[in-house]
RNA sequence: GCCCGAGUGGUGAAAUUGGUAGACACGAGGGACUUAAAAUCCCUUGACAGCGAUGUCGUGCCGGUUCGAGUCCGGCCUCGGGCACCA
């Protein structure tokens, strides 16, 4: 038996490929292109574990296939290296983040190189490289020019442990995603990107991405969270002067059709209305106390305590319902959020669960105004039947004119609310007690109400999004400096493009101040500068950009990594963009992938790129769990380093095993036994060289059964790779190997074709065998074998014979057997006869090339 | 609570438009080779009954459509993911 020495072989070929520039990207634009991209890693201090390369292996196999099929393939790698994890690591270990980053990248790269990826390392990028972040800053300035980047003074989310402001996307369950601390609200100056301006396009264009996974699109839709409804103006009146309208307070509602059912009005504890009217509020002390209590609660507590709603009635003020002039009591309650809509709502307890709960607790009137069904008691059968009142049974089809029917619906609604509170939830139905909306169905009533409000100037159609503008500044050191100078005379002035990159100063101390000031603020020689506009004294912006800045556009730079004049050459972008296939973790669905789509659309708007969406096809990679079923983590001590696996079993075994584990996007637990299986599979292939040793090149095509199987395998492997079904591709190759092993001799041609289709999975061992067979050119310069459609046709098939759908016999017949012959053979089968002997044959069903089913009674 | 997705052997899993359920692999059991072990090779391996041929049952549960359902429809249950007082 030959002994396969993976260590020697893998090293040999990795050096040779590197020396020959085998993976250098071709710029021959006459060929079709394919841009296949991994989400570039964040080089942490911990190095890669075996789960990380899973996606990289998949894209590598795909890239190699595409290259062998004649495409110009762009398959690059780089480093997303700015941000808190490195900075915290650096503080802890007392090394400068720059040094730590360089060290971590070195570790990561060494790990990746051992696995034998076909990356074009000449295009390697690093977000912390000034030549790279020059363009991150440039894009920021372009946004600033267009008012998309602006300074805001609204309170933001602050992580006391990371000592920085965060964006909505940086939270996980209301806590800091990075350190799991409870976050606070902190009023401070910050830079914000107006991503909400793009919310509608980000949502609508998801429909233009058919090759994105459904689940990820769904997550983005939920995150953007579009609601359509109306803004309605309520007058706020001081009870002492009922005829004097103080102000108009707007509310947002998705259900303007239920305006007649509003029985109270609520404002968020942070709402300015309260302090503006403090003199009108007779119980201001009580209200103020509630506001303080609510303010002391973190966002976490506020949502966790959602079982019991709290609030305080504001005495001395009422809100006037614009549709009927009714006076509504006003409450302050923390179930209404300042950050969504207008921070004030009309409450319709009969048709909203939350309002219902609150109204019950504080004894507020619950007034139903719509319902959809009636119940009838059948005395003889003693049953209660529920009948939905449907539009067709009603007059013209869309409006109930019958007063009696409406009054029955009203009685039913009242009955249901008294009986079972769960009936009180928002429901669609026919309206009553609603003035001009009486008799209409809710959906139409909504439109009628919007039209009415608009006409009277009391409101208008409105859209609200859950997505918030992107808080874009961090009060930390390790990030891109924001290229702005503050001048007392001129305000915030952009650093001129010619001065980019604005380099991050190299300093000894970069500890966060914790006060909301960036560590950069402590370096006077850096902070103090001239105003680019007036030349007077100016101070540099000291906040830095968040970790997600560079990753929002990095993929473009791979196309043109060394361009000094532009972010990307528009012609090169035209050829290579968009990314044809993007593979990475699902955890980026609502952060990186939304940010990148936003930046890309912006770059498109300013004419910097040609296409509106950056990623055509998107696939998420399933996690690899530890053997104990938990996540691999230092904390559990169950991390497996790919270096150890490569050392012991070889990179090819690792690659084949990770692709064979199960469906690509599913998470699976690591199994060393399974890995050993992959290694054995490769050894068997290596040892098969014996059987081919004496064969002449191109000689002996092999038996027809083997040829048939070979061509079926070529077809299946090619198709499965394109669909990311690597597990079944490998299984097909295993079936072929099992069959080849049973042969005394293997044709050289068959063996070589098989090696080529295996090569993307196991590049080292196949290249070694390939060269050992006397081939001087790399196996990766071969073109992907074509299967012969004639050869994969089966002449004989196993025809299944069923009786009443149950398998009773299988008989080998000609593949193109006629219906008549098939039925005849089926009925003559001894096994079948046993089951139809004493029965009447009702019919016989024939499915060509598959089966005969005899139906008997 | 709301929105997605998924439930198949001891395990990871396969299964064109509805057409042989469990491919392929791991594990387990048995055997060959060996002084012995490892490695390798061969056989068995969904459950139940049977010496066997074979039969019955079987894709989370209940029901339906169909000659025929893992696959389609209706109603549940469980698990995973996302969002979470978003008006």
PDB file of N, CA and C in Angstrom, chain A residues 591-659:
ATOM      1  N   UNK A 591     -27.354  43.558   9.979  1.00  0.00           N
ATOM      2  CA  UNK A 591     -26.401  44.606  10.278  1.00  0.00           C
ATOM      3  C   UNK A 591     -25.545  44.864   9.037  1.00  0.00           C
ATOM      4  N   UNK A 592     -24.480  44.089   8.925  1.00  0.00           N
ATOM      5  CA  UNK A 592     -23.594  44.292   7.784  1.00  0.00           C
ATOM      6  C   UNK A 592     -24.354  44.318   6.461  1.00  0.00           C
ATOM      7  N   UNK A 593     -25.284  43.402   6.280  1.00  0.00           N
ATOM      8  CA  UNK A 593     -25.946  43.295   4.979  1.00  0.00           C
ATOM      9  C   UNK A 593     -26.903  44.440   4.704  1.00  0.00           C
ATOM     10  N   UNK A 594     -27.409  45.072   5.753  1.00  0.00           N
ATOM     11  CA  UNK A 594     -28.247  46.265   5.538  1.00  0.00           C
ATOM     12  C   UNK A 594     -27.348  47.480   5.313  1.00  0.00           C
ATOM     13  N   UNK A 595     -26.319  47.589   6.137  1.00  0.00           N
ATOM     14  CA  UNK A 595     -25.385  48.714   5.990  1.00  0.00           C
ATOM     15  C   UNK A 595     -24.752  48.712   4.593  1.00  0.00           C
ATOM     16  N   UNK A 596     -24.302  47.527   4.151  1.00  0.00           N
ATOM     17  CA  UNK A 596     -23.622  47.449   2.852  1.00  0.00           C
ATOM     18  C   UNK A 596     -24.577  47.788   1.718  1.00  0.00           C
ATOM     19  N   UNK A 597     -25.812  47.344   1.826  1.00  0.00           N
ATOM     20  CA  UNK A 597     -26.783  47.669   0.775  1.00  0.00           C
ATOM     21  C   UNK A 597     -27.032  49.184   0.753  1.00  0.00           C
ATOM     22  N   UNK A 598     -27.067  49.778   1.940  1.00  0.00           N
ATOM     23  CA  UNK A 598     -27.287  51.217   2.043  1.00  0.00           C
ATOM     24  C   UNK A 598     -26.117  51.989   1.418  1.00  0.00           C
ATOM     25  N   UNK A 599     -24.891  51.641   1.810  1.00  0.00           N
ATOM     26  CA  UNK A 599     -23.714  52.332   1.244  1.00  0.00           C
ATOM     27  C   UNK A 599     -23.674  52.151  -0.262  1.00  0.00           C
ATOM     28  N   UNK A 600     -23.990  50.950  -0.702  1.00  0.00           N
ATOM     29  CA  UNK A 600     -23.912  50.681  -2.130  1.00  0.00           C
ATOM     30  C   UNK A 600     -24.914  51.525  -2.906  1.00  0.00           C
ATOM     31  N   UNK A 601     -26.114  51.633  -2.367  1.00  0.00           N
ATOM     32  CA  UNK A 601     -27.131  52.446  -3.033  1.00  0.00           C
ATOM     33  C   UNK A 601     -26.709  53.914  -3.063  1.00  0.00           C
ATOM     34  N   UNK A 602     -26.079  54.335  -1.973  1.00  0.00           N
ATOM     35  CA  UNK A 602     -25.585  55.707  -1.955  1.00  0.00           C
ATOM     36  C   UNK A 602     -24.496  55.899  -3.025  1.00  0.00           C
ATOM     37  N   UNK A 603     -23.549  54.977  -3.081  1.00  0.00           N
ATOM     38  CA  UNK A 603     -22.477  55.083  -4.086  1.00  0.00           C
ATOM     39  C   UNK A 603     -23.051  55.057  -5.497  1.00  0.00           C
ATOM     40  N   UNK A 604     -24.118  54.292  -5.659  1.00  0.00           N
ATOM     41  CA  UNK A 604     -24.806  54.269  -6.948  1.00  0.00           C
ATOM     42  C   UNK A 604     -25.420  55.645  -7.251  1.00  0.00           C
ATOM     43  N   UNK A 605     -26.022  56.227  -6.245  1.00  0.00           N
ATOM     44  CA  UNK A 605     -26.673  57.529  -6.428  1.00  0.00           C
ATOM     45  C   UNK A 605     -25.683  58.632  -6.815  1.00  0.00           C
ATOM     46  N   UNK A 606     -24.451  58.542  -6.306  1.00  0.00           N
ATOM     47  CA  UNK A 606     -23.480  59.583  -6.660  1.00  0.00           C
ATOM     48  C   UNK A 606     -22.652  59.169  -7.886  1.00  0.00           C
ATOM     49  N   UNK A 607     -23.033  58.061  -8.496  1.00  0.00           N
ATOM     50  CA  UNK A 607     -22.379  57.660  -9.743  1.00  0.00           C
ATOM     51  C   UNK A 607     -21.038  56.981  -9.561  1.00  0.00           C
ATOM     52  N   UNK A 608     -20.748  56.529  -8.347  1.00  0.00           N
ATOM     53  CA  UNK A 608     -19.452  55.879  -8.109  1.00  0.00           C
ATOM     54  C   UNK A 608     -19.453  54.410  -8.522  1.00  0.00           C
ATOM     55  N   UNK A 609     -20.635  53.803  -8.577  1.00  0.00           N
ATOM     56  CA  UNK A 609     -20.744  52.417  -9.031  1.00  0.00           C
ATOM     57  C   UNK A 609     -21.901  52.281 -10.020  1.00  0.00           C
ATOM     58  N   UNK A 610     -21.912  51.143 -10.734  1.00  0.00           N
ATOM     59  CA  UNK A 610     -22.869  50.963 -11.822  1.00  0.00           C
ATOM     60  C   UNK A 610     -24.175  50.265 -11.461  1.00  0.00           C
ATOM     61  N   UNK A 611     -24.144  49.522 -10.360  1.00  0.00           N
ATOM     62  CA  UNK A 611     -25.319  48.690 -10.075  1.00  0.00           C
ATOM     63  C   UNK A 611     -25.915  49.061  -8.726  1.00  0.00           C
ATOM     64  N   UNK A 612     -27.216  48.828  -8.606  1.00  0.00           N
ATOM     65  CA  UNK A 612     -27.906  49.306  -7.411  1.00  0.00           C
ATOM     66  C   UNK A 612     -27.851  48.356  -6.226  1.00  0.00           C
ATOM     67  N   UNK A 613     -27.622  47.075  -6.517  1.00  0.00           N
ATOM     68  CA  UNK A 613     -27.513  46.099  -5.434  1.00  0.00           C
ATOM     69  C   UNK A 613     -26.141  45.439  -5.504  1.00  0.00           C
ATOM     70  N   UNK A 614     -25.493  45.267  -4.358  1.00  0.00           N
ATOM     71  CA  UNK A 614     -24.123  44.752  -4.383  1.00  0.00           C
ATOM     72  C   UNK A 614     -23.986  43.237  -4.534  1.00  0.00           C
ATOM     73  N   UNK A 615     -24.961  42.475  -4.024  1.00  0.00           N
ATOM     74  CA  UNK A 615     -24.786  41.020  -3.975  1.00  0.00           C
ATOM     75  C   UNK A 615     -25.947  40.302  -4.652  1.00  0.00           C
ATOM     76  N   UNK A 616     -25.629  39.587  -5.737  1.00  0.00           N
ATOM     77  CA  UNK A 616     -26.704  38.946  -6.501  1.00  0.00           C
ATOM     78  C   UNK A 616     -27.259  37.713  -5.810  1.00  0.00           C
ATOM     79  N   UNK A 617     -26.353  36.862  -5.345  1.00  0.00           N
ATOM     80  CA  UNK A 617     -26.814  35.635  -4.691  1.00  0.00           C
ATOM     81  C   UNK A 617     -26.211  35.596  -3.297  1.00  0.00           C
ATOM     82  N   UNK A 618     -27.013  35.206  -2.332  1.00  0.00           N
ATOM     83  CA  UNK A 618     -26.538  35.200  -0.951  1.00  0.00           C
ATOM     84  C   UNK A 618     -26.897  33.882  -0.289  1.00  0.00           C
ATOM     85  N   UNK A 619     -25.901  33.314   0.374  1.00  0.00           N
ATOM     86  CA  UNK A 619     -26.128  32.027   1.023  1.00  0.00           C
ATOM     87  C   UNK A 619     -25.540  32.099   2.410  1.00  0.00           C
ATOM     88  N   UNK A 620     -26.267  31.606   3.409  1.00  0.00           N
ATOM     89  CA  UNK A 620     -25.673  31.648   4.748  1.00  0.00           C
ATOM     90  C   UNK A 620     -25.091  30.290   5.111  1.00  0.00           C
ATOM     91  N   UNK A 621     -24.018  30.351   5.872  1.00  0.00           N
ATOM     92  CA  UNK A 621     -23.304  29.134   6.243  1.00  0.00           C
ATOM     93  C   UNK A 621     -23.774  28.683   7.621  1.00  0.00           C
ATOM     94  N   UNK A 622     -24.026  27.392   7.767  1.00  0.00           N
ATOM     95  CA  UNK A 622     -24.438  26.859   9.069  1.00  0.00           C
ATOM     96  C   UNK A 622     -23.235  26.697   9.975  1.00  0.00           C
ATOM     97  N   UNK A 623     -23.459  26.903  11.246  1.00  0.00           N
ATOM     98  CA  UNK A 623     -22.352  26.820  12.205  1.00  0.00           C
ATOM     99  C   UNK A 623     -21.853  25.385  12.350  1.00  0.00           C
ATOM    100  N   UNK A 624     -20.601  25.275  12.734  1.00  0.00           N
ATOM    101  CA  UNK A 624     -20.106  23.988  13.193  1.00  0.00           C
ATOM    102  C   UNK A 624     -20.011  24.072  14.710  1.00  0.00           C
ATOM    103  N   UNK A 625     -20.742  23.200  15.372  1.00  0.00           N
ATOM    104  CA  UNK A 625     -20.734  23.179  16.832  1.00  0.00           C
ATOM    105  C   UNK A 625     -19.618  22.246  17.291  1.00  0.00           C
ATOM    106  N   UNK A 626     -19.325  22.339  18.580  1.00  0.00           N
ATOM    107  CA  UNK A 626     -18.316  21.425  19.129  1.00  0.00           C
ATOM    108  C   UNK A 626     -18.914  20.029  19.254  1.00  0.00           C
ATOM    109  N   UNK A 627     -18.062  19.056  19.492  1.00  0.00           N
ATOM    110  CA  UNK A 627     -18.528  17.669  19.589  1.00  0.00           C
ATOM    111  C   UNK A 627     -19.560  17.506  20.713  1.00  0.00           C
ATOM    112  N   UNK A 628     -19.477  18.395  21.712  1.00  0.00           N
ATOM    113  CA  UNK A 628     -20.426  18.311  22.833  1.00  0.00           C
ATOM    114  C   UNK A 628     -21.748  19.025  22.536  1.00  0.00           C
ATOM    115  N   UNK A 629     -21.888  19.543  21.309  1.00  0.00           N
ATOM    116  CA  UNK A 629     -23.145  20.171  20.921  1.00  0.00           C
ATOM    117  C   UNK A 629     -23.216  21.659  21.249  1.00  0.00           C
ATOM    118  N   UNK A 630     -22.249  22.168  22.007  1.00  0.00           N
ATOM    119  CA  UNK A 630     -22.255  23.598  22.329  1.00  0.00           C
ATOM    120  C   UNK A 630     -21.486  24.380  21.272  1.00  0.00           C
ATOM    121  N   UNK A 631     -21.622  25.692  21.356  1.00  0.00           N
ATOM    122  CA  UNK A 631     -20.841  26.527  20.450  1.00  0.00           C
ATOM    123  C   UNK A 631     -19.370  26.381  20.784  1.00  0.00           C
ATOM    124  N   UNK A 632     -18.505  26.424  19.759  1.00  0.00           N
ATOM    125  CA  UNK A 632     -17.084  26.371  20.052  1.00  0.00           C
ATOM    126  C   UNK A 632     -16.663  27.690  20.676  1.00  0.00           C
ATOM    127  N   UNK A 633     -16.086  27.628  21.844  1.00  0.00           N
ATOM    128  CA  UNK A 633     -15.684  28.852  22.523  1.00  0.00           C
ATOM    129  C   UNK A 633     -14.606  28.545  23.561  1.00  0.00           C
ATOM    130  N   UNK A 634     -13.753  29.522  23.717  1.00  0.00           N
ATOM    131  CA  UNK A 634     -12.682  29.431  24.699  1.00  0.00           C
ATOM    132  C   UNK A 634     -13.272  29.116  26.073  1.00  0.00           C
ATOM    133  N   UNK A 635     -14.445  29.725  26.293  1.00  0.00           N
ATOM    134  CA  UNK A 635     -15.128  29.601  27.567  1.00  0.00           C
ATOM    135  C   UNK A 635     -15.400  28.127  27.924  1.00  0.00           C
ATOM    136  N   UNK A 636     -15.756  27.330  26.923  1.00  0.00           N
ATOM    137  CA  UNK A 636     -16.089  25.925  27.176  1.00  0.00           C
ATOM    138  C   UNK A 636     -14.879  25.002  26.972  1.00  0.00           C
ATOM    139  N   UNK A 637     -13.809  25.581  26.486  1.00  0.00           N
ATOM    140  CA  UNK A 637     -12.622  24.756  26.261  1.00  0.00           C
ATOM    141  C   UNK A 637     -12.816  23.679  25.216  1.00  0.00           C
ATOM    142  N   UNK A 638     -13.702  23.956  24.219  1.00  0.00           N
ATOM    143  CA  UNK A 638     -13.993  22.916  23.230  1.00  0.00           C
ATOM    144  C   UNK A 638     -13.625  23.353  21.810  1.00  0.00           C
ATOM    145  N   UNK A 639     -12.714  24.299  21.727  1.00  0.00           N
ATOM    146  CA  UNK A 639     -12.336  24.839  20.422  1.00  0.00           C
ATOM    147  C   UNK A 639     -11.364  23.883  19.723  1.00  0.00           C
ATOM    148  N   UNK A 640     -11.602  23.656  18.442  1.00  0.00           N
ATOM    149  CA  UNK A 640     -10.675  22.854  17.657  1.00  0.00           C
ATOM    150  C   UNK A 640     -10.002  23.765  16.638  1.00  0.00           C
ATOM    151  N   UNK A 641      -8.690  23.789  16.652  1.00  0.00           N
ATOM    152  CA  UNK A 641      -7.915  24.644  15.756  1.00  0.00           C
ATOM    153  C   UNK A 641      -7.672  23.904  14.441  1.00  0.00           C
ATOM    154  N   UNK A 642      -7.991  24.535  13.313  1.00  0.00           N
ATOM    155  CA  UNK A 642      -7.796  23.842  12.030  1.00  0.00           C
ATOM    156  C   UNK A 642      -6.343  23.421  11.812  1.00  0.00           C
ATOM    157  N   UNK A 643      -5.411  24.170  12.393  1.00  0.00           N
ATOM    158  CA  UNK A 643      -3.997  23.790  12.233  1.00  0.00           C
ATOM    159  C   UNK A 643      -3.747  22.361  12.708  1.00  0.00           C
ATOM    160  N   UNK A 644      -4.366  22.011  13.848  1.00  0.00           N
ATOM    161  CA  UNK A 644      -4.148  20.669  14.400  1.00  0.00           C
ATOM    162  C   UNK A 644      -4.727  19.604  13.477  1.00  0.00           C
ATOM    163  N   UNK A 645      -5.871  19.907  12.899  1.00  0.00           N
ATOM    164  CA  UNK A 645      -6.519  18.942  12.005  1.00  0.00           C
ATOM    165  C   UNK A 645      -5.692  18.777  10.731  1.00  0.00           C
ATOM    166  N   UNK A 646      -5.241  19.905  10.184  1.00  0.00           N
ATOM    167  CA  UNK A 646      -4.438  19.863   8.961  1.00  0.00           C
ATOM    168  C   UNK A 646      -3.151  19.084   9.218  1.00  0.00           C
ATOM    169  N   UNK A 647      -2.571  19.326  10.366  1.00  0.00           N
ATOM    170  CA  UNK A 647      -1.344  18.643  10.745  1.00  0.00           C
ATOM    171  C   UNK A 647      -1.536  17.130  10.782  1.00  0.00           C
ATOM    172  N   UNK A 648      -2.630  16.721  11.416  1.00  0.00           N
ATOM    173  CA  UNK A 648      -2.812  15.287  11.667  1.00  0.00           C
ATOM    174  C   UNK A 648      -3.463  14.554  10.499  1.00  0.00           C
ATOM    175  N   UNK A 649      -4.467  15.170   9.862  1.00  0.00           N
ATOM    176  CA  UNK A 649      -5.222  14.465   8.825  1.00  0.00           C
ATOM    177  C   UNK A 649      -5.064  15.081   7.434  1.00  0.00           C
ATOM    178  N   UNK A 650      -4.554  16.290   7.383  1.00  0.00           N
ATOM    179  CA  UNK A 650      -4.379  16.940   6.091  1.00  0.00           C
ATOM    180  C   UNK A 650      -5.509  17.891   5.763  1.00  0.00           C
ATOM    181  N   UNK A 651      -5.187  18.928   4.976  1.00  0.00           N
ATOM    182  CA  UNK A 651      -6.168  19.946   4.595  1.00  0.00           C
ATOM    183  C   UNK A 651      -7.282  19.338   3.750  1.00  0.00           C
ATOM    184  N   UNK A 652      -6.930  18.406   2.871  1.00  0.00           N
ATOM    185  CA  UNK A 652      -7.938  17.821   1.991  1.00  0.00           C
ATOM    186  C   UNK A 652      -8.991  17.056   2.783  1.00  0.00           C
ATOM    187  N   UNK A 653      -8.542  16.331   3.828  1.00  0.00           N
ATOM    188  CA  UNK A 653      -9.497  15.589   4.655  1.00  0.00           C
ATOM    189  C   UNK A 653     -10.426  16.570   5.358  1.00  0.00           C
ATOM    190  N   UNK A 654      -9.863  17.668   5.864  1.00  0.00           N
ATOM    191  CA  UNK A 654     -10.675  18.697   6.517  1.00  0.00           C
ATOM    192  C   UNK A 654     -11.719  19.252   5.549  1.00  0.00           C
ATOM    193  N   UNK A 655     -11.260  19.554   4.341  1.00  0.00           N
ATOM    194  CA  UNK A 655     -12.149  20.134   3.324  1.00  0.00           C
ATOM    195  C   UNK A 655     -13.278  19.178   2.967  1.00  0.00           C
ATOM    196  N   UNK A 656     -12.919  17.939   2.675  1.00  0.00           N
ATOM    197  CA  UNK A 656     -13.938  16.957   2.279  1.00  0.00           C
ATOM    198  C   UNK A 656     -14.897  16.715   3.434  1.00  0.00           C
ATOM    199  N   UNK A 657     -14.357  16.579   4.631  1.00  0.00           N
ATOM    200  CA  UNK A 657     -15.225  16.302   5.775  1.00  0.00           C
ATOM    201  C   UNK A 657     -16.223  17.441   6.009  1.00  0.00           C
ATOM    202  N   UNK A 658     -15.732  18.674   6.017  1.00  0.00           N
ATOM    203  CA  UNK A 658     -16.642  19.790   6.326  1.00  0.00           C
ATOM    204  C   UNK A 658     -17.748  19.936   5.280  1.00  0.00           C
ATOM    205  N   UNK A 659     -17.441  19.524   4.061  1.00  0.00           N
ATOM    206  CA  UNK A 659     -18.458  19.617   3.020  1.00  0.00           C
ATOM    207  C   UNK A 659     -19.421  18.426   3.048  1.00  0.00           C
TER     208      UNK A 659
END
